[in-house]
Tab-separated table of C-alpha atoms in Angstrom:
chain	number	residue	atom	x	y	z
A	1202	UNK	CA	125.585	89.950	110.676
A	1203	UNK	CA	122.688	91.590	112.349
A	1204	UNK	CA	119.592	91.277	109.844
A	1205	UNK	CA	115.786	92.475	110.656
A	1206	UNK	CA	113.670	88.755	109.871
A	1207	UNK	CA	110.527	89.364	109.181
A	1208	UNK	CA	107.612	86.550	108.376
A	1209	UNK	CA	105.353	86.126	105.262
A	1210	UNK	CA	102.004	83.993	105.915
A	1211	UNK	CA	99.713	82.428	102.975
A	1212	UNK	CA	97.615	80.843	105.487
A	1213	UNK	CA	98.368	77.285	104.345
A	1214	UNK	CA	96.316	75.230	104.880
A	1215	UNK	CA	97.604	71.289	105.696
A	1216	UNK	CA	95.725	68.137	105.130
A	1217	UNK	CA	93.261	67.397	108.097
A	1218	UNK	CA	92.876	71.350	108.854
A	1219	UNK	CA	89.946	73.360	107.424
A	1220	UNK	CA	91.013	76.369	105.878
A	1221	UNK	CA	88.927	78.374	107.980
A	1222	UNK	CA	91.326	76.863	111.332
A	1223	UNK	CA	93.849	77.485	108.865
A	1224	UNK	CA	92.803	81.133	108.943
A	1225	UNK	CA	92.138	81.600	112.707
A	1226	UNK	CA	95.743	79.811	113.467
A	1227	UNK	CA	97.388	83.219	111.682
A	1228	UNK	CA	97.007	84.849	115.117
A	1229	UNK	CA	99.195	82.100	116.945
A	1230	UNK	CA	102.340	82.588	114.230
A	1231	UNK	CA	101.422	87.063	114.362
A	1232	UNK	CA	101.427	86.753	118.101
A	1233	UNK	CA	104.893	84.757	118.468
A	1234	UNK	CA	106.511	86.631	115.928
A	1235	UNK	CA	104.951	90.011	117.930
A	1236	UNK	CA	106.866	88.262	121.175
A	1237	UNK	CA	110.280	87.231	119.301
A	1238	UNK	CA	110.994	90.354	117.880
A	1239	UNK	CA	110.253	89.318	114.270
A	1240	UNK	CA	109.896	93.170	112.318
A	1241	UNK	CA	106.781	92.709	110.142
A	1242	UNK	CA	104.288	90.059	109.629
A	1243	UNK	CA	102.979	90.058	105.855
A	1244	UNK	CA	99.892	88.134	104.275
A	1245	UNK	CA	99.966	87.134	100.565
A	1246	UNK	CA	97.176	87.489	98.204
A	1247	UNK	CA	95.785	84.393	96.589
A	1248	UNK	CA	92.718	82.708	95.223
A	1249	UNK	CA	90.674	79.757	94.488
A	1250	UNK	CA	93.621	77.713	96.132
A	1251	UNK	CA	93.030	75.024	98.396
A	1252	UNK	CA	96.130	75.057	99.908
A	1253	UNK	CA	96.591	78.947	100.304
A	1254	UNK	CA	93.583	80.750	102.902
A	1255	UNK	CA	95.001	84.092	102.623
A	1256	UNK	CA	92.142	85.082	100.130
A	1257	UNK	CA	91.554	88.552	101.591
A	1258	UNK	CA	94.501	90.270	103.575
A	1259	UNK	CA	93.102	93.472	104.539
A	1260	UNK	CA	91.018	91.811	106.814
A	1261	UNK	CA	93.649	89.253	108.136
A	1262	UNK	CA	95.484	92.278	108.125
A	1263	UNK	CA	93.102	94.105	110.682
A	1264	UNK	CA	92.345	90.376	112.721
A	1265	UNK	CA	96.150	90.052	113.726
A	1266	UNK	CA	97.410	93.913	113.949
A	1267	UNK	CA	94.221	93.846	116.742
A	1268	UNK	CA	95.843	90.861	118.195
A	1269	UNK	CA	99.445	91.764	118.423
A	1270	UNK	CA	101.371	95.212	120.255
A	1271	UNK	CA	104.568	96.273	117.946
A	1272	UNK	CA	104.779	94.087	114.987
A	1273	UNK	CA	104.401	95.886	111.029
A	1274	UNK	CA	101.679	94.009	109.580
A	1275	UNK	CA	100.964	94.133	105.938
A	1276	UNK	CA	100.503	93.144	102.642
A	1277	UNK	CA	102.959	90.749	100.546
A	1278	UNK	CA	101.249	91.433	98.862
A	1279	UNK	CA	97.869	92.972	97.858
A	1280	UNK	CA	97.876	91.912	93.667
A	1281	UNK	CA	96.823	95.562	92.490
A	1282	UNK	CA	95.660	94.408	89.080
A	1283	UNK	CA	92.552	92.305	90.880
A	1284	UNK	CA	90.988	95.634	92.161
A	1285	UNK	CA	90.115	99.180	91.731
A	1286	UNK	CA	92.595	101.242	93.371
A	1287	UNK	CA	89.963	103.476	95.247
A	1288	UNK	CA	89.285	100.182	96.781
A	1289	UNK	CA	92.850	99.355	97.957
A	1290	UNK	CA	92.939	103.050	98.896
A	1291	UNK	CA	90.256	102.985	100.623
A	1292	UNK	CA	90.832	99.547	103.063
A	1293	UNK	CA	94.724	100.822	103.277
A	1294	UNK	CA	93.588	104.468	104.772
A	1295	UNK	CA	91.435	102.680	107.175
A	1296	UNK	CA	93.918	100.233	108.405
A	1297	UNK	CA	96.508	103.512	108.926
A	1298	UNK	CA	93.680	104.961	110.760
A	1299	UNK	CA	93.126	101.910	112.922
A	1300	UNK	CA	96.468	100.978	113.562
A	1301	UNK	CA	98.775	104.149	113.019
A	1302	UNK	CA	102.111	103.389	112.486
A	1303	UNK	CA	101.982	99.880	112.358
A	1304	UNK	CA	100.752	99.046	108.507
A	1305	UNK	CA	102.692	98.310	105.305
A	1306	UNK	CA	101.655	97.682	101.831
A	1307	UNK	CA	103.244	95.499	99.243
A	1308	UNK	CA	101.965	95.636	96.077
A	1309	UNK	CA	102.250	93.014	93.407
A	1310	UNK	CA	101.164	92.702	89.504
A	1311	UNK	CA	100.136	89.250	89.239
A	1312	UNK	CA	97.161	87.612	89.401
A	1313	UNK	CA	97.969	85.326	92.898
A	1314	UNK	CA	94.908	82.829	91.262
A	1315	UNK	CA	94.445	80.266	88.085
A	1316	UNK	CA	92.971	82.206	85.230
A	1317	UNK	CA	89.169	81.253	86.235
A	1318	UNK	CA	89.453	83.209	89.148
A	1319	UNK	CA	91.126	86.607	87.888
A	1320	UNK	CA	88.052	86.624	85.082
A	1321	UNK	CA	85.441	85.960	88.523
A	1322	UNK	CA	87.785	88.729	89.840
A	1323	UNK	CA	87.237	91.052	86.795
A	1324	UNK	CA	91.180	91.535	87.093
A	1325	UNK	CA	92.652	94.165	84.825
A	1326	UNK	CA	95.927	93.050	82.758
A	1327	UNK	CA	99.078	93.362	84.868
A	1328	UNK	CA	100.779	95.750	82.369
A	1329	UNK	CA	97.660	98.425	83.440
A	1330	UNK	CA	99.848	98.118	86.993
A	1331	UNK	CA	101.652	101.463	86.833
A	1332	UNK	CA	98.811	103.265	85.601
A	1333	UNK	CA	96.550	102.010	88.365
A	1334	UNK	CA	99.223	102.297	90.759
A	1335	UNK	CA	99.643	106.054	89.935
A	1336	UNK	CA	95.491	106.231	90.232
A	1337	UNK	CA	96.086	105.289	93.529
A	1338	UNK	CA	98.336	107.152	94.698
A	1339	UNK	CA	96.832	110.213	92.993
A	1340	UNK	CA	93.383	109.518	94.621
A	1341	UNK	CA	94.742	108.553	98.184
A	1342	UNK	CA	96.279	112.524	98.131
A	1343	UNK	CA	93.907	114.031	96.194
A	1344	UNK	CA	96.071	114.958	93.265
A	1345	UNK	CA	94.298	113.959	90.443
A	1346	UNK	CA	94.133	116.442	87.686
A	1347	UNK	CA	91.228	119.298	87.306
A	1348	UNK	CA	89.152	117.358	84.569
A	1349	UNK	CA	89.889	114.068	85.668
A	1350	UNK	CA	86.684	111.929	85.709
A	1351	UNK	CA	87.608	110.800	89.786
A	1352	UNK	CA	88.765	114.512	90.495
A	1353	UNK	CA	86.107	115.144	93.006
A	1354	UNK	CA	86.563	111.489	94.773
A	1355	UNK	CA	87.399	111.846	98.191
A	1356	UNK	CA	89.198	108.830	99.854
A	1357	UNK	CA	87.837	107.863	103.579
A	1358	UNK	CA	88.998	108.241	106.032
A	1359	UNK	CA	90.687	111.224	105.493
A	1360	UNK	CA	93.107	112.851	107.881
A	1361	UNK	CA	95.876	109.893	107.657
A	1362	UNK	CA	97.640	108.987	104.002
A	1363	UNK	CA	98.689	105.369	102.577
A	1364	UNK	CA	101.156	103.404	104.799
A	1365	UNK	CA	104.496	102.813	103.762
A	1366	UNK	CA	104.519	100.851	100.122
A	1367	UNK	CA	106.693	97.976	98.722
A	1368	UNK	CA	106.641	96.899	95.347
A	1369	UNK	CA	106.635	93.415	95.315
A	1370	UNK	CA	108.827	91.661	92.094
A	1371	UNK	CA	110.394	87.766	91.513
A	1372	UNK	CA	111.837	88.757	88.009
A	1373	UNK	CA	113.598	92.420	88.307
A	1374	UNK	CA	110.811	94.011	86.054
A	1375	UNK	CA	109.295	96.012	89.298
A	1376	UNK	CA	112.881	97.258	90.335
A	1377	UNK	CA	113.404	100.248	89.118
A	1378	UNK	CA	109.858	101.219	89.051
A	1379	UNK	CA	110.310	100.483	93.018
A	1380	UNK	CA	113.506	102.661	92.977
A	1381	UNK	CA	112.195	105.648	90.848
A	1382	UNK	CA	109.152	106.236	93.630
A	1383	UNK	CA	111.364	106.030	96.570
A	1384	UNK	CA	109.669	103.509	97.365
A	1385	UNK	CA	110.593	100.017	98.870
A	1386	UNK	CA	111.115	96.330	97.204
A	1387	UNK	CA	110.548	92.873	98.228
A	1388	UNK	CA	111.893	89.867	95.466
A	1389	UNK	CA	110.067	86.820	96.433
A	1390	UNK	CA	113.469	84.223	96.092
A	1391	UNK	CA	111.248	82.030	98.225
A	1392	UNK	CA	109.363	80.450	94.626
A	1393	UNK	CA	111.533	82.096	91.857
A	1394	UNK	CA	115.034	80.988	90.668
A	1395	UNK	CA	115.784	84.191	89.230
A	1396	UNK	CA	118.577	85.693	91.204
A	1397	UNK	CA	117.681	88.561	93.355
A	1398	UNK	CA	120.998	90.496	93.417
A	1399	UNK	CA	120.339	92.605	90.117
A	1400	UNK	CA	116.969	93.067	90.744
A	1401	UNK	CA	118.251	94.768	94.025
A	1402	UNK	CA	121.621	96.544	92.093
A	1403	UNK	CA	118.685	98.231	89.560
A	1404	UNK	CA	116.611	99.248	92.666
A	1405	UNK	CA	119.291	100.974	94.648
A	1406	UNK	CA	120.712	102.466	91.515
A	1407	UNK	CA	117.410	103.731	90.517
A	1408	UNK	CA	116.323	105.046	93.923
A	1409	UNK	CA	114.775	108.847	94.689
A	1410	UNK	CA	114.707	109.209	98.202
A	1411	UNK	CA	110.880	109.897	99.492
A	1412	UNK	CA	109.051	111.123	102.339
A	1413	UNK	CA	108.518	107.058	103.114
A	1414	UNK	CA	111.761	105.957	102.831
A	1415	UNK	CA	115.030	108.358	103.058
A	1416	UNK	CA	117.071	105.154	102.230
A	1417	UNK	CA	115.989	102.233	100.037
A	1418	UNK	CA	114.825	99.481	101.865
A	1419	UNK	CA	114.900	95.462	100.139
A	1420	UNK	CA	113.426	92.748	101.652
A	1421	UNK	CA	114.634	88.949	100.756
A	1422	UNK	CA	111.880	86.544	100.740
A	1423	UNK	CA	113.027	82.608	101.566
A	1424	UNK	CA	111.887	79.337	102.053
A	1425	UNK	CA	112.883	78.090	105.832
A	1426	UNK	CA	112.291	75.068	107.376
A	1427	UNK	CA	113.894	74.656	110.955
A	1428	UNK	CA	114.511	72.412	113.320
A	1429	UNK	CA	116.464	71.000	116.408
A	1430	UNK	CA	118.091	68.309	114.066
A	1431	UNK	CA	119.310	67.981	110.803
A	1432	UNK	CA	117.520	65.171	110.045
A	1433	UNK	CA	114.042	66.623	112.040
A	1434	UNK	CA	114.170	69.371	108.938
A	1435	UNK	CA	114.909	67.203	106.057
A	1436	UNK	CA	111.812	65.478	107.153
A	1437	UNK	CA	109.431	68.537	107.252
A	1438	UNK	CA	110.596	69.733	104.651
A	1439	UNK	CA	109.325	67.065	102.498
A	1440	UNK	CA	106.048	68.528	102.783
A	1441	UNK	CA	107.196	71.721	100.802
A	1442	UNK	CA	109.175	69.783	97.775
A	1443	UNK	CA	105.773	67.495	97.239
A	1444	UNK	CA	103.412	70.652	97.430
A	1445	UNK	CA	105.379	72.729	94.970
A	1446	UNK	CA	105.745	70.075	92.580
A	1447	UNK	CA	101.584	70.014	92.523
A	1448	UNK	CA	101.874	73.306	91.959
A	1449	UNK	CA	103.590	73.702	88.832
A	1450	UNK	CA	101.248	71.186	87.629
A	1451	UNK	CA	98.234	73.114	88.333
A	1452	UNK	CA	97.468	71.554	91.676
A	1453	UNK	CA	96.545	73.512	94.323
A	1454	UNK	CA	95.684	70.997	97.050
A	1455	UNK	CA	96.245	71.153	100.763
A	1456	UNK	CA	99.582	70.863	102.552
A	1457	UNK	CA	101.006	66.957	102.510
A	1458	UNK	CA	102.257	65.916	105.270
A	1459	UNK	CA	106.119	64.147	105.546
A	1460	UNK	CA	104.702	60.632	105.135
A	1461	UNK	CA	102.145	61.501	102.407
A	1462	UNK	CA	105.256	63.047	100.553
A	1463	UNK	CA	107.371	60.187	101.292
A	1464	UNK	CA	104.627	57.308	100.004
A	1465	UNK	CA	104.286	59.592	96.664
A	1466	UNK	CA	105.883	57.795	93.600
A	1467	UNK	CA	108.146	60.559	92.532
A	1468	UNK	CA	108.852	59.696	88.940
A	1469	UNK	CA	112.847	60.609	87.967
A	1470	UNK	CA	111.723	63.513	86.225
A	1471	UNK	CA	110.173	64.581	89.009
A	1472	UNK	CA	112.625	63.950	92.030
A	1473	UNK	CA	114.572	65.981	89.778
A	1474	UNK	CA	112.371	69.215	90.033
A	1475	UNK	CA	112.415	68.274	93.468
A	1476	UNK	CA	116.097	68.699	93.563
A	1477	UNK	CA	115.767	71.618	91.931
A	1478	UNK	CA	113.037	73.133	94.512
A	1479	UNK	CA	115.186	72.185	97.042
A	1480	UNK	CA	117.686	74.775	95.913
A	1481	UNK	CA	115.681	77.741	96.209
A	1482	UNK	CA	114.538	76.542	99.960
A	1483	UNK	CA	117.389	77.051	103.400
A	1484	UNK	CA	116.755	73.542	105.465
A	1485	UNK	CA	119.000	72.741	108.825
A	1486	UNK	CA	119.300	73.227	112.364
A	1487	UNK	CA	119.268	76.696	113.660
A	1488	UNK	CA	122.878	77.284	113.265
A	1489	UNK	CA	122.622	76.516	109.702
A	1490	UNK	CA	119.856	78.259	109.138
A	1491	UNK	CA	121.576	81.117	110.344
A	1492	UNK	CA	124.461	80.523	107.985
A	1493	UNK	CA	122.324	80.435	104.736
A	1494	UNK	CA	120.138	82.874	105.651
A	1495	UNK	CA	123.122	85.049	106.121
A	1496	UNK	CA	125.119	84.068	103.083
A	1497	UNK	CA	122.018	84.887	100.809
A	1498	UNK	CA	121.743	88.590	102.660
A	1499	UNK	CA	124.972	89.118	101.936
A	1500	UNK	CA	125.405	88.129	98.268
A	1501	UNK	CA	122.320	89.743	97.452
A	1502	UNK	CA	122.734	93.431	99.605
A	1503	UNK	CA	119.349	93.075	101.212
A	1504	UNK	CA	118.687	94.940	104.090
A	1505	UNK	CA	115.921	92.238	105.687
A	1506	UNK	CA	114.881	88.989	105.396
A	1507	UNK	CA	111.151	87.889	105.416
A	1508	UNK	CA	110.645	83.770	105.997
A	1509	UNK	CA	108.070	81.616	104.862
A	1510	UNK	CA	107.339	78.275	106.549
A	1511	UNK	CA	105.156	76.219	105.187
A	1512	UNK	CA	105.334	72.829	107.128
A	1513	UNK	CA	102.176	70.522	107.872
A	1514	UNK	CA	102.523	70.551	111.391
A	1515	UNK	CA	100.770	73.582	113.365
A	1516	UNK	CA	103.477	73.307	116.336
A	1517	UNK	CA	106.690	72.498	114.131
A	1518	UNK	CA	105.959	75.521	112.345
A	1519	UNK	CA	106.135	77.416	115.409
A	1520	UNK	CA	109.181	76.345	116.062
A	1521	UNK	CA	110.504	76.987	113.435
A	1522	UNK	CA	110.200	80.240	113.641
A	1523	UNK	CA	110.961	80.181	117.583
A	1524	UNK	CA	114.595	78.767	116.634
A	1525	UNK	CA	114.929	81.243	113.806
A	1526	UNK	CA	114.748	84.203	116.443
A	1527	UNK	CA	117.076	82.597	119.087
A	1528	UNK	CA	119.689	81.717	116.259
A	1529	UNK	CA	119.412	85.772	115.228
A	1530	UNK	CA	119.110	86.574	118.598
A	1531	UNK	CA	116.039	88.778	117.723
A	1532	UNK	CA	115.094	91.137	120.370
A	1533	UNK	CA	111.492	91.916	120.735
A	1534	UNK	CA	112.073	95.363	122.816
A	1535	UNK	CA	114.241	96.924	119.815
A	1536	UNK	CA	111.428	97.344	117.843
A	1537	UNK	CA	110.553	96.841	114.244
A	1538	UNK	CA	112.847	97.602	111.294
């Protein structure tokens, strides 16, 4: 099966890094995946978390499209209802400008922070999302209605329009909204259990065909943790089971490594959600990997896959992602999806 990967970065940050290394080290991951032949390169939207740096995208955004030669790089996303859309309009007109060709924005309706910091954000409620989406869009082309207070708002730099836009979902609720604008959809499968093959059944069944996309286009997101060994994996992955059971509890703290996880005292209620995190993650050797990652693709009709890795160790992330591509066989001269 011969699937466009893709990677999603939050910047994590692990225990013994500063989240502003954390933030620098983007450029090493953006610059192998540019080399691989990985197809995009995505930066989530999050705040106030100590174990998430990816606080402002549009400028890790610009940092790593400088950096690399053919990769996408976007948004996965940018949380619409934490800013004005002339403001999202505005920083995604002048990344198109910058980098022609090469941008992509996901949009997403939650909050990506604990409620303290979407009231320091002044965020608007998520169900305002298709209004201000359609503000957007109306103010990036100048189509907003004679009368309209923003009628005579002009969105700089002109000459170039918004790049190609995903609406980003983990429930279904964005799919058809996704579908309806011809535009395309990501399902984040990589935190929620909520199966992703309806969410992608109402897309494509919903779907106009647009000047962005002729076709619709879903991406998969998933968990991965690779290595050379079986065994190499299970331990990384510990990391990831111990950090997402903080985070259900409202603990945002910096990546554990394998033997902070392992000298934890996992309660049975709690090796239990662990189990149950486990599920939603794909853990092996390459050829495993490859297996899973496959099996999900196929079961849910996506048309590309976009990993997240979030291991403690700088290097065994890397290679993660460096077995990944050889497993796929990625080929950095064909070019993104």
């Amino acid at each position: 099966m011969n699937i466009p990967l893709s990677v999603l970065d939050l910047a994590p940050v692990p225990t013994g890094t500063t989240p502003a290394e954390a933030a620098r080290r983007t450029v090493d991951l953006a610059q192998l995946a540019d080399r691989l032949g990985y197809a995009r390169y995505w930066f989530a939207e999050h705040h106030s978390m100590a174990s998430v740096a990816s606080s402002a995208p549009e400028i890790l955004i610009a940092h790593v499209a400088a950096a690399t030669r053919r990769i996408h790089v976007g948004s996965g996303g940018i949380m619409l209802p934490n800013h004005a859309p002339l403001r999202i309009a505005e920083a995604f007109h002048t990344l198109e400008a910058l980098h022609p060709g090469r941008i992509n924005l996901g949009l997403g309706r939650a909050p990506g922070s604990e409620p303290a910091a979407s009231r320091a954000l002044r965020a608007f409620d998520g169900e305002q999302f298709p209004s201000h989406l359609s503000e957007m869009l109306a103010l990036s082309k100048g189509e907003l209605p004679s009368g309209h207070p923003f009628r005579r708002v002009r969105v700089m730099p002109e000459g170039v329009t918004l790049p190609p836009i995903w609406l980003l979902g983990s429930s279904g609720a964005s799919a058809r909204m996704a579908g309806s604008a011809g535009m395309g959809y990501s399902f984040a499968s990589h935190f929620s259990p909520t199966p992703a093959g309806p969410a992608f059944a109402a897309y494509r069944q919903s779907f106009t065909p647009s000047a962005q996309f002729a076709r619709p286009h879903a991406i998969l997101g998933v968990a991965v943790v690779c290595a050379e060994t079986e065994e190499q994996a299970q331990h990384l992955a510990l990391t990831m089971e111990l950090a997402r059971l903080r985070i259900n509890r409202g603990e945002f703290l910096p990546l554990p490594s394998p033997e902070e996880a392992l000298a934890y005292p996992y309660t049975e209620g709690e090796r239990e959600a662990v189990r149950h995190f486990r599920d939603m993650t794909i853990v092996g050797t390459p050829d495993s990997v490859r297996a899973q990652i496959e099996a999900k693709a196929h079961d849910t009709g996506a048309d590309e896959v976009m990993v997240v890795t979030n291991v403690h160790g700088h290097a065994e992330r890397l290679r993660s992602y460096e077995l990944l591509a050889a497993a796929f066989g990625l080929d950095a001269a064909a070019g993104p999806a």
